[in-house]
XYZ file of C-alpha atoms in Angstrom:
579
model
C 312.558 209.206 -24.194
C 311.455 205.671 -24.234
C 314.134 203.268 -26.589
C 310.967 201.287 -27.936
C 308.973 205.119 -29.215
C 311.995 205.830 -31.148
C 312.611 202.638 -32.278
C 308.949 202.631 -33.698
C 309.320 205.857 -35.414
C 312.654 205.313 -37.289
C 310.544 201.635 -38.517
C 308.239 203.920 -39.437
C 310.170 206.213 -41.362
C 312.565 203.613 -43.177
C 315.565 203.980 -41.606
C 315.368 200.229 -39.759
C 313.367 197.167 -40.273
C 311.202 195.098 -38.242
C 313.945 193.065 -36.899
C 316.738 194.987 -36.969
C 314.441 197.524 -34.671
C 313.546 194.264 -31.791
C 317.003 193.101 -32.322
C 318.404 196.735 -31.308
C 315.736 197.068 -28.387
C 317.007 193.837 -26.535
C 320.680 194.769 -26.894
C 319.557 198.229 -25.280
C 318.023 196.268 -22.382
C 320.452 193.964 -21.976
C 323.329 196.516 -21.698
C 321.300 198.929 -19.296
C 321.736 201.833 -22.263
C 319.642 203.945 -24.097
C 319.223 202.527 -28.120
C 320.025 206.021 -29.384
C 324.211 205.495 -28.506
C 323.683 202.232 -29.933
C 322.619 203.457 -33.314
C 324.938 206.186 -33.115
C 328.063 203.980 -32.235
C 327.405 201.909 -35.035
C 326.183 204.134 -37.463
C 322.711 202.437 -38.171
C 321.034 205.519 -38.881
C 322.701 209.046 -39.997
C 322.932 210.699 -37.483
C 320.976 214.048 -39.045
C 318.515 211.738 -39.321
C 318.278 210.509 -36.045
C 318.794 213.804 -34.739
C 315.944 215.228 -36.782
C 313.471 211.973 -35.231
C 314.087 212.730 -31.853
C 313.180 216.128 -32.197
C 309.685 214.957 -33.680
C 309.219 213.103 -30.676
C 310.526 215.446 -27.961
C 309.062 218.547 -29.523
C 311.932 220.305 -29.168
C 313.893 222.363 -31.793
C 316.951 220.610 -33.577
C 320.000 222.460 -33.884
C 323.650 222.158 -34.961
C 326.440 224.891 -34.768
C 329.938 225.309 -35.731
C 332.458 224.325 -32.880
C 334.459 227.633 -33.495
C 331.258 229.938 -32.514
C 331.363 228.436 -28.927
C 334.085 231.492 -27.417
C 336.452 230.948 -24.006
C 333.204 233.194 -22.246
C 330.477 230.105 -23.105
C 332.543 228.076 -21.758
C 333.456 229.512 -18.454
C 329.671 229.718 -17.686
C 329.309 225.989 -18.382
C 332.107 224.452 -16.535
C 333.504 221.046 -18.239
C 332.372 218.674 -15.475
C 328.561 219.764 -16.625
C 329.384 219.722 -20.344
C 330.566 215.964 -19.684
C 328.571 214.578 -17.281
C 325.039 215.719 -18.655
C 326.130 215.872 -22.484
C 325.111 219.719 -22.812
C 326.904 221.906 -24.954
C 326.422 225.841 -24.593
C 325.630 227.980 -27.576
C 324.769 232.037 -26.924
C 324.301 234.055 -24.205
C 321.951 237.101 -25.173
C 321.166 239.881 -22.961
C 319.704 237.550 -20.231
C 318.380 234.344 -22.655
C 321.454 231.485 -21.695
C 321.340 229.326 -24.980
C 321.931 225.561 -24.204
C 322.309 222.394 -26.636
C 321.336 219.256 -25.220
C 322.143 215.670 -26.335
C 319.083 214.405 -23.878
C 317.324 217.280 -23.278
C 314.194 215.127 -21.780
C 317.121 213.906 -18.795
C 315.919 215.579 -15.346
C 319.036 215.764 -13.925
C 320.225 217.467 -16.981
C 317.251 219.694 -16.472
C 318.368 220.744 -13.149
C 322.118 221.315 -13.494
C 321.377 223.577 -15.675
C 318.631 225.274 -14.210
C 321.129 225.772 -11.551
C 323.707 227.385 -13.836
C 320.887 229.785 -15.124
C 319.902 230.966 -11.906
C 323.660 231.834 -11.005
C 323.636 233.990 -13.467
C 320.722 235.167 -13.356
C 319.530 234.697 -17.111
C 316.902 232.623 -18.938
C 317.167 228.863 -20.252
C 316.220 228.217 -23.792
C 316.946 224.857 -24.756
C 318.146 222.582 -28.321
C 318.839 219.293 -29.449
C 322.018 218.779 -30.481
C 323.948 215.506 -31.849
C 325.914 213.969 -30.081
C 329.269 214.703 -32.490
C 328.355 218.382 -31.385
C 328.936 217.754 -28.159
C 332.162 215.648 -28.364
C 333.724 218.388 -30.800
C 332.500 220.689 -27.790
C 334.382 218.541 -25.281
C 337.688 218.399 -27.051
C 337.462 221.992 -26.987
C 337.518 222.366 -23.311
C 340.847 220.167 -23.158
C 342.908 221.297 -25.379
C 345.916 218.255 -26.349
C 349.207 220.164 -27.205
C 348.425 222.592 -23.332
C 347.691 219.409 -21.318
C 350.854 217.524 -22.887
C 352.823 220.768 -22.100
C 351.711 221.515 -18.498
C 352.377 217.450 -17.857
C 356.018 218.167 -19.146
C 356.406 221.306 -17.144
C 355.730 219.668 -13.497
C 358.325 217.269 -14.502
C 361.419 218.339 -12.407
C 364.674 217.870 -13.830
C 365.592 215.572 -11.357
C 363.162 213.251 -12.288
C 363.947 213.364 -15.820
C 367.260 212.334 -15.166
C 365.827 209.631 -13.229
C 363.747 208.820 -16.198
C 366.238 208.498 -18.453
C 368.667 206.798 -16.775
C 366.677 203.652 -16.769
C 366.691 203.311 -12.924
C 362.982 204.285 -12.642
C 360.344 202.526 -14.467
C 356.236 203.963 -14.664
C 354.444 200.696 -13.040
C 350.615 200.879 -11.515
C 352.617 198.803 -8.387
C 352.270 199.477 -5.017
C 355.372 201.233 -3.896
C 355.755 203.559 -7.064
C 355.905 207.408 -6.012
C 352.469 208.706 -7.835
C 353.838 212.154 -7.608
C 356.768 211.366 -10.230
C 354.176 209.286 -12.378
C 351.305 211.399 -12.011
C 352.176 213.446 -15.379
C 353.402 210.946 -17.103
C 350.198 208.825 -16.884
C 348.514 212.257 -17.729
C 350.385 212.420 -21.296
C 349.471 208.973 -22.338
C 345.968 209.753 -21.494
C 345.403 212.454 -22.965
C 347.257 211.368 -26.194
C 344.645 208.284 -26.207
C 341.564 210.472 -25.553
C 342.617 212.976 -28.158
C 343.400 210.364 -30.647
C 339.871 209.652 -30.430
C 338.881 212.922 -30.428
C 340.399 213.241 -33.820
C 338.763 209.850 -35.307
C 342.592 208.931 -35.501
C 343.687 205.672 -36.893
C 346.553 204.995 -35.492
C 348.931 206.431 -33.027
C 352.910 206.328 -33.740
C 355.094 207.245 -30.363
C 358.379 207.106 -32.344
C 361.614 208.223 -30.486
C 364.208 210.193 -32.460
C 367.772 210.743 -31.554
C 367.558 214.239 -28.711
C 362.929 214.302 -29.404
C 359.935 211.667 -28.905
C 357.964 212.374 -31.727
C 354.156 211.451 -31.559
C 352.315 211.308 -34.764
C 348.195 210.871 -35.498
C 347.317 208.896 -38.765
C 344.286 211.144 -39.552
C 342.092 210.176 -43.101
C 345.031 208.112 -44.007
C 347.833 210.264 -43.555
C 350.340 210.622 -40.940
C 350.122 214.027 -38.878
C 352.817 215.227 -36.118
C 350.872 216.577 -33.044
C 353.479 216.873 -29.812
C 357.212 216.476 -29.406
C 358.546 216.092 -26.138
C 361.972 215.420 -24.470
C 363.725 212.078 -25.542
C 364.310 211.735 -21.642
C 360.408 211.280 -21.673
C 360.437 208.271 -24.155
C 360.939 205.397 -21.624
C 358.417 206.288 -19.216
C 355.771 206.486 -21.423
C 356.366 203.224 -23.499
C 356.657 201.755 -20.114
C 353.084 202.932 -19.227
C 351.865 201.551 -22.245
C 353.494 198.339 -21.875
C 351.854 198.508 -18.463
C 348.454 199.435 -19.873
C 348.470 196.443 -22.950
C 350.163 194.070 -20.184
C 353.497 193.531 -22.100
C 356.925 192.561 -20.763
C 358.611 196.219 -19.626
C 362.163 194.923 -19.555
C 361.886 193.118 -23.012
C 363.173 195.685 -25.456
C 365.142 193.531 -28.025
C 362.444 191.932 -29.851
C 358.601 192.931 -30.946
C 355.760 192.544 -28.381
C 351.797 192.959 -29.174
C 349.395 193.555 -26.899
C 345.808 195.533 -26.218
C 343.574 197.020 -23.959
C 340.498 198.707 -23.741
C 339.211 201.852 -21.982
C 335.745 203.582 -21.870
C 336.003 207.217 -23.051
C 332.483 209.370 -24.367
C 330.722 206.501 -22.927
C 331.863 203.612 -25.222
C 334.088 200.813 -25.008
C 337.614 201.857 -27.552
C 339.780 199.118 -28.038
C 343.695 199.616 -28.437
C 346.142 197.137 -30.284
C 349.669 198.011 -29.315
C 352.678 196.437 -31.036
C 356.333 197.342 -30.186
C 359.220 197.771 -32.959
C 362.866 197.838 -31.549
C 365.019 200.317 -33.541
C 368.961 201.976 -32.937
C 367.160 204.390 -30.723
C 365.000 203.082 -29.067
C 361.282 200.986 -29.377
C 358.489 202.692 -31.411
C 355.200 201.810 -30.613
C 352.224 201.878 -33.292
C 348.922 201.899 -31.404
C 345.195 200.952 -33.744
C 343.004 202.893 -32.483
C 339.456 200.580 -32.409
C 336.665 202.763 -32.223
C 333.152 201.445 -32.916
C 331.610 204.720 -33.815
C 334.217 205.230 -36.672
C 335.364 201.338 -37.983
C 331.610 199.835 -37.687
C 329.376 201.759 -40.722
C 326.344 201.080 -42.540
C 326.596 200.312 -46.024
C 325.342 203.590 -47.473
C 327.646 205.254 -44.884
C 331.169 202.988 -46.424
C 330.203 204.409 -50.331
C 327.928 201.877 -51.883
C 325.695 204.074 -53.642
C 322.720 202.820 -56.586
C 322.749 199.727 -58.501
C 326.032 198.724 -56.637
C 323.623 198.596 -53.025
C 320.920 196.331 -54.564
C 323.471 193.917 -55.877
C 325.673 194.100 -52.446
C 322.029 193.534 -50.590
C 320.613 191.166 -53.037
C 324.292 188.836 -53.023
C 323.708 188.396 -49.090
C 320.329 187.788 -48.969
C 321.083 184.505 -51.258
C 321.419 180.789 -48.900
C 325.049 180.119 -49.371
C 327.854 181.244 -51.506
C 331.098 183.322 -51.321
C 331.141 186.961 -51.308
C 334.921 187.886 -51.645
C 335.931 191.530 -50.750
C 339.891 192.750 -52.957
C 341.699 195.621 -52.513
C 345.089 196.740 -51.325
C 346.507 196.649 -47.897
C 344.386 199.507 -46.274
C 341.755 199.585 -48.677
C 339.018 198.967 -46.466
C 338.187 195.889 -46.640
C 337.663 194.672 -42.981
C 335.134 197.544 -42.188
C 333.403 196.593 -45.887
C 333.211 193.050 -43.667
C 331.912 194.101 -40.628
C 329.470 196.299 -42.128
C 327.715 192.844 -43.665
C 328.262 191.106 -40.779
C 326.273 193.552 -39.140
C 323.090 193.402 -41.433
C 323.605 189.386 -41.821
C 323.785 189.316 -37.874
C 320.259 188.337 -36.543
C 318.799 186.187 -33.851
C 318.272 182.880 -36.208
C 321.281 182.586 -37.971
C 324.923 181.705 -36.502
C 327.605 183.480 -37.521
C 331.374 182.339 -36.686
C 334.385 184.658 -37.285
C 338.204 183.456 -38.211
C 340.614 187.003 -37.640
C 343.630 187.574 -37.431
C 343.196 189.852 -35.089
C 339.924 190.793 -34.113
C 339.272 194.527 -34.444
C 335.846 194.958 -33.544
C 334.061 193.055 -30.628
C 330.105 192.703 -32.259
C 327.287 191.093 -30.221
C 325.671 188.258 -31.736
C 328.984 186.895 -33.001
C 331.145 184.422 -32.328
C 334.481 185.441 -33.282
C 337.504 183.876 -32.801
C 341.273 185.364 -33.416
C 344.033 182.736 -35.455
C 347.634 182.058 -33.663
C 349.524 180.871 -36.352
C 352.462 181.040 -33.970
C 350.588 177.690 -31.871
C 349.432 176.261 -35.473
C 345.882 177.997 -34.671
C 345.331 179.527 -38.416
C 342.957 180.117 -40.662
C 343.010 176.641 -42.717
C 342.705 175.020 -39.048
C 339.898 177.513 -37.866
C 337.764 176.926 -40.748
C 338.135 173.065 -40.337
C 336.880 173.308 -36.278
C 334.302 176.225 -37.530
C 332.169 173.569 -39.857
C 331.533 171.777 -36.727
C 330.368 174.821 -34.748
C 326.957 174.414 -37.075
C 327.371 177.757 -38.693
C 325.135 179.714 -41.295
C 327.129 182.495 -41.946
C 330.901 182.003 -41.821
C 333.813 185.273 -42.267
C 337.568 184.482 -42.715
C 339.458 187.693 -42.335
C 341.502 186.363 -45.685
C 342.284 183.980 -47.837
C 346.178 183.575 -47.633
C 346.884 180.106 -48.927
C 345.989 177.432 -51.049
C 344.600 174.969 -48.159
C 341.933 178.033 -46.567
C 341.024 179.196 -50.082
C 340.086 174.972 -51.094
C 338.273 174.397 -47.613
C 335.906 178.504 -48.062
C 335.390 176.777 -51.366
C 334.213 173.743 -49.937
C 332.092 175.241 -47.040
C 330.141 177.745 -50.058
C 329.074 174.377 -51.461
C 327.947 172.835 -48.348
C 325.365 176.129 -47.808
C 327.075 178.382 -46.104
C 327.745 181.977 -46.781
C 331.407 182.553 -46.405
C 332.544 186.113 -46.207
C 336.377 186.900 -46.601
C 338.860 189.336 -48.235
C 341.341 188.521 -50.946
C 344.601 190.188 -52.403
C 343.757 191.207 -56.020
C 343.988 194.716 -58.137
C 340.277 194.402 -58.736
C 337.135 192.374 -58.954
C 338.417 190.259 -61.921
C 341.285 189.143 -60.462
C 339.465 186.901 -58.109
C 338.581 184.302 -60.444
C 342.255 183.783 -61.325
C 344.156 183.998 -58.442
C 341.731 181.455 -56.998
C 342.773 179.305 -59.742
C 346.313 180.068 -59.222
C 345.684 178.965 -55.636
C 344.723 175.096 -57.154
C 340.678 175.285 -56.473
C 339.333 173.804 -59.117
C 337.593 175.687 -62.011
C 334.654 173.677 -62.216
C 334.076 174.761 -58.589
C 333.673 178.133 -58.776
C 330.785 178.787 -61.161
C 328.949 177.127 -57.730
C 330.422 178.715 -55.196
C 331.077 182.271 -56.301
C 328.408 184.695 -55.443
C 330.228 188.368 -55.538
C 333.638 189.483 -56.261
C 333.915 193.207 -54.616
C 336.712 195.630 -55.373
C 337.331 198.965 -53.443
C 339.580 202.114 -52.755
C 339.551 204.582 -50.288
C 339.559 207.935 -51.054
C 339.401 211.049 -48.827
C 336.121 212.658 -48.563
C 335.711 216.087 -49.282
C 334.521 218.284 -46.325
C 330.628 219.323 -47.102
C 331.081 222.106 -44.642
C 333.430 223.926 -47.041
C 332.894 222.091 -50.250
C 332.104 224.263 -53.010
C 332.296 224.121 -57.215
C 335.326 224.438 -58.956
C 335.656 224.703 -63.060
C 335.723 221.851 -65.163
C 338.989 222.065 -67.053
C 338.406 221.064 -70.804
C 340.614 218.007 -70.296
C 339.008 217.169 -67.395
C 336.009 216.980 -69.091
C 337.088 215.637 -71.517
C 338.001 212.256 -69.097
C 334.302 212.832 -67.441
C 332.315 212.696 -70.423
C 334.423 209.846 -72.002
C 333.610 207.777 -68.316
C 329.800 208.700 -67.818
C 329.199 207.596 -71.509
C 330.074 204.288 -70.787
C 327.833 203.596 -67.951
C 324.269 203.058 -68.430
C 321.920 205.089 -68.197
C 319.839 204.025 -65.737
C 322.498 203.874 -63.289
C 322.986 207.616 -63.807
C 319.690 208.096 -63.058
C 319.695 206.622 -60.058
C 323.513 208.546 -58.619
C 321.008 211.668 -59.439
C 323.854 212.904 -62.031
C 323.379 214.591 -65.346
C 325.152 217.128 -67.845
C 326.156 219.838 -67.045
C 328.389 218.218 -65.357
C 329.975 219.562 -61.884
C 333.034 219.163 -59.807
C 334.011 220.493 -56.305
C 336.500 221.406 -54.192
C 337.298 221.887 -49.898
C 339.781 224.819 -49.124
C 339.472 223.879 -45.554
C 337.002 225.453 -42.630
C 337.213 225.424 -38.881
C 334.940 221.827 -39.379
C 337.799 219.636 -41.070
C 340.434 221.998 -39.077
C 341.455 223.672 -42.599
C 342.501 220.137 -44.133
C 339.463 220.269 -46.715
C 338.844 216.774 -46.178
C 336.942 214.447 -43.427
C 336.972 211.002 -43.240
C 337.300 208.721 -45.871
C 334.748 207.371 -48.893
C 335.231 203.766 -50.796
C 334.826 203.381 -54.545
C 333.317 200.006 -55.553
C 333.026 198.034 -58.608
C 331.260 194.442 -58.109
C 331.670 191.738 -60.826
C 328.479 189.005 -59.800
C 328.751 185.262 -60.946
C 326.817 184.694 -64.132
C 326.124 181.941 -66.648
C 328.097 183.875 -68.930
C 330.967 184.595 -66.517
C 330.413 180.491 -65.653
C 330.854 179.655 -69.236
C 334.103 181.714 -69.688
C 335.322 180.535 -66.545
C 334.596 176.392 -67.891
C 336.406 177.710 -71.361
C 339.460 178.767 -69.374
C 339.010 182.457 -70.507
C 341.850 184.925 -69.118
C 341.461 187.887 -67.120
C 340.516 189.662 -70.092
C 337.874 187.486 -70.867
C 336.206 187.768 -67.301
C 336.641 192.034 -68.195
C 334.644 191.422 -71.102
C 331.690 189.973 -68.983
C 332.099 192.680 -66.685
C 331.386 195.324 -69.764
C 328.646 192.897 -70.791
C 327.606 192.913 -67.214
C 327.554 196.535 -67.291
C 329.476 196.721 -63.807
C 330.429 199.638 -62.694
C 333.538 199.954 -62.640
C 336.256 201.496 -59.709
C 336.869 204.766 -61.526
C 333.099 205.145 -62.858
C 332.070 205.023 -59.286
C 334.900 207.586 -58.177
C 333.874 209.599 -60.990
C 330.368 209.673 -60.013
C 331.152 210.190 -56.275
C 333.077 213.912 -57.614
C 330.092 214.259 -59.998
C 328.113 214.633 -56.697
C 330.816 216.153 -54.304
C 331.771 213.648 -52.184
C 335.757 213.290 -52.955
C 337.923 215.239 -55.481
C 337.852 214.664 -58.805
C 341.398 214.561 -59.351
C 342.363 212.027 -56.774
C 339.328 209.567 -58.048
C 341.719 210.106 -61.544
C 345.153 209.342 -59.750
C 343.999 205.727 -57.549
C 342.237 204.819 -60.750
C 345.231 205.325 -62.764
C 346.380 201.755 -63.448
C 342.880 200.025 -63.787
């Protein structure tokens, strides 16, 4: 399938525009890859939707299937080196019809491995599209983590445990090393990266204990043991990791950070390693920087309504400051790069300060603070205004001297993106002012101030309604009836009102939840808001606005989000708590 034909007909249907659609097709030729992984890694276009166009164009049925129908007989006909190399995934075998998903079913090699595998068996080839999160889930299946880890522990001998843990042997990539004895311990770390991104982990937490090594997933936010191993196995396989993220092995006594990146399912994953000496031993937290799950659209993070015109409308304006608050782990940084990535076009130049960068994006020039050298974000933004920029993001505003100089560059027509540590969206105005900018500066400069939670989402494979309790509904109809109307309207919610629950399913592995979903409430700059802000109104006053404003607020948003089924009801209630 030709990248510009499928380009044309997602224009066409709405899901790109004009220049997001030529800026996509160069980036495709450039890299040598088709645009569909593009849109897929960075979540451009859901991928149903996607799905659903290329099957317009190809002519060929669309299908999707749940992971646990594919038995251990499917998938001794289709051996894994076919499932992985040609991105096939197989579905049913009746009588003699061989059932076969396909993420490119228009690929002639494709075509012909299995044709192959049919004839072997002498059955019939019917073919459908799949998606392509089909066919990882499929993949994962055919290497199961906790056996791998296992049969890498078994062909361990005893003798080179001992070895191993008495410090005399070290895992090195060096010439000289026996690759027998490190043969399964480079297996274990590989397969704990590759199934961390199976898993859409977070983070990865290789933690030893006093007689275990514990390794634990962080998986929608919470932490999730999935192996145990010997303790004697702990050294080794920090030591491989140090190798890996090029950090000093025999340094043990103070904390070390490092990264390094690896192609797995045909896309680049980045990995940011830091060390953390403890009584027993270093622990090593690994970020796990996956475009397909960090980079999202704006639709995709939770902006939903009235909230997504004001979000698209605030960046769309010449210069300004749109300033994202939240917690530590709220999700502000993806909230960032998802506006980065609509901002980033051909004409405009957009220059990153982070600290450190998470996601590599073409078309940017980003550039990652070392406070340690006196390289920080007060210094970056002074070099940055000289780089010519349009569009300029500061991963956060920590002190008095960077929040002054994003001030300054808003004025001087520039949109400056950044984060800031506040409860919610009317915070911002005062802690800016508690951070000596000038009042009289702000009215100018201020575009949007953004709050945001994260909140797990709800599994739609297994969600289904649950009964309103009368307090509960009490607390919904007391919320909705302070929001306006209109806004309703356009959530698609109205009485009787619903709520919903996930028990779990084979889809979210029986956890009932997948992923994670952002409530926002966004506070704009008005001449109202201006006036309070020249009167020296408090934090209250600024709320007062926000009512007048009609904003919707954090929990209103939540609220509306379990009205529809996204996240649970009673969780929306608990983060929402205290605002």
């Amino acid at each position: 399938m030709e990248n510009k034909v499928l380009i044309d007909k997602l224009i066409a249907a709405g899901f790109l525009t004009q220049d997001n659609g030529q800026k996509l097709l160069q980036e495709a030729s450039f890299a040598k890859r088709p645009v569909e992984d593009l849109i897929y890694e960075r979540r451009i276009v859901p991928e149903q939707s996607l799905t659903e166009t290329k099957s317009q164009i190809l002519n060929i049925p669309y299908k999707n299937a749940d992971v646990s129908s594919i038995g251990d007989n499917l998938m001794k006909i289709v051996p894994e080196t076919t499932v992985r190399n040609f991105r096939v995934v197989p579905m049913e075998l009746k009588d003699d019809l061989l059932i076969v998903g396909m993420v490119n079913p228009d690929d002639p090699r494709a075509q012909e491995a299995l044709k192959f595998l049919a004839r072997q068996i002498k059955a019939n080839l019917g073919i459908y599209l799949i998606p392509m999160s089909l066919w990882e889930a499929v993949l994962r299946k055919y290497s199961p983590y906790r056996s791998e880890v296992e049969e890498a522990v078994k062909s361990i001998s005893s003798t080179s445990i001992k070895k191993m843990s008495s410090g005399q042997q070290i895992v090195q990539l060096e010439a000289g090393q026996s690759a027998g004895e490190d043969a399964p311990i480079i297996r274990i770390v590989a397969s704990t990266l590759k199934e961390a991104v199976y898993q859409r982990s977070s983070d990865i937490h290789i933690e030893p204990q006093r007689n275990r090594l514990r390794i634990r997933f962080r998986l929608d936010g919470e932490l999730q043991e999935v192996a145990s191993m010997p303790i004697e196995l702990y050294q080794p396989i920090v030591s491989r990791i140090k190798v890996l993220s090029n950090l000093k092995i025999d340094e043990t006594r103070i904390p070390q950070d490092g990264r390094f990146r690896t192609m797995l399912l045909g896309r680049d994953i980045d990995f940011r390693v830091a060390t953390f000496p403890t009584p027993v031993g270093e622990k090593v937290a690994i970020r796990v920087l996956d475009p397909t799950v960090g980079l999202k659209g704006l639709e995709e993070l939770g902006l939903l309504g009235r909230n997504l015109t004001i979000i698209k409308d605030g960046i769309q304006k010449p210069f300004g400051m749109i300033l994202i608050t939240g917690p530590t782990g709220s999700g502000k940084s993806t909230t960032l790069y998802a506006l980065m990535q609509v901002l980033n076009k051909e004409d405009v130049n957009i220059v990153s300060l982070e600290d450190p960068v998470e996601y590599y994006m073409d078309g940017l020039n980003q550039s990652q603070v070392h406070p340690e050298i006196g390289y920080d974000f007060a210094s970056g933004l002074r070099q940055i205004l000289r780089q010519d920029p349009d569009i300029i993001m500061v991963g956060e505003i920590r002190d008095n001297e960077t929040a002054a100089l994003a001030v300054h560059a808003a004025l001087t027509g520039h949109i400056v993106l950044s984060t800031l540590h506040t409860n919610n969206a009317a915070g911002v105005v005062p802690r800016l002012i508690d951070m000596k900018v000038d009042e009289f500066l702000l009215p100018a400069s201020l575009n949007l101030m953004v709050g945001q939670r994260l909140v797990p989402r709800l599994c739609q494979q297994c969600k289904k309604e649950k009964e309103l309790t009368p307090e509960l509904r009490k607390i919904v109809e007391g919320v909705v009836a302070e929001m306006n109307p209109s806004d309703l309207k356009d959530f698609g919610v109205s009485s009787p009102y619903k709520i919903y629950e996930s028990p779990g399913c084979s889809a979210c592995n029986g956890k009932g939840v997948s992923g994670r979903v952002a409530m926002f409430e966004i506070l704009r700059m008005t001449s109202e808001l201006a006036e309070v802000i020249d009167q020296k109104g408090t934090e209250g006053d600024i709320v007062k606005e926000a009512v007048r404003q009609k904003m919707i607020t954090l929990r209103q948003d939540g609220v509306v989000k379990a009205l529809k089924g996204l996240v649970s009801l009673e969780v929306v209630l608990r983060e929402t708590e205290e605002l």
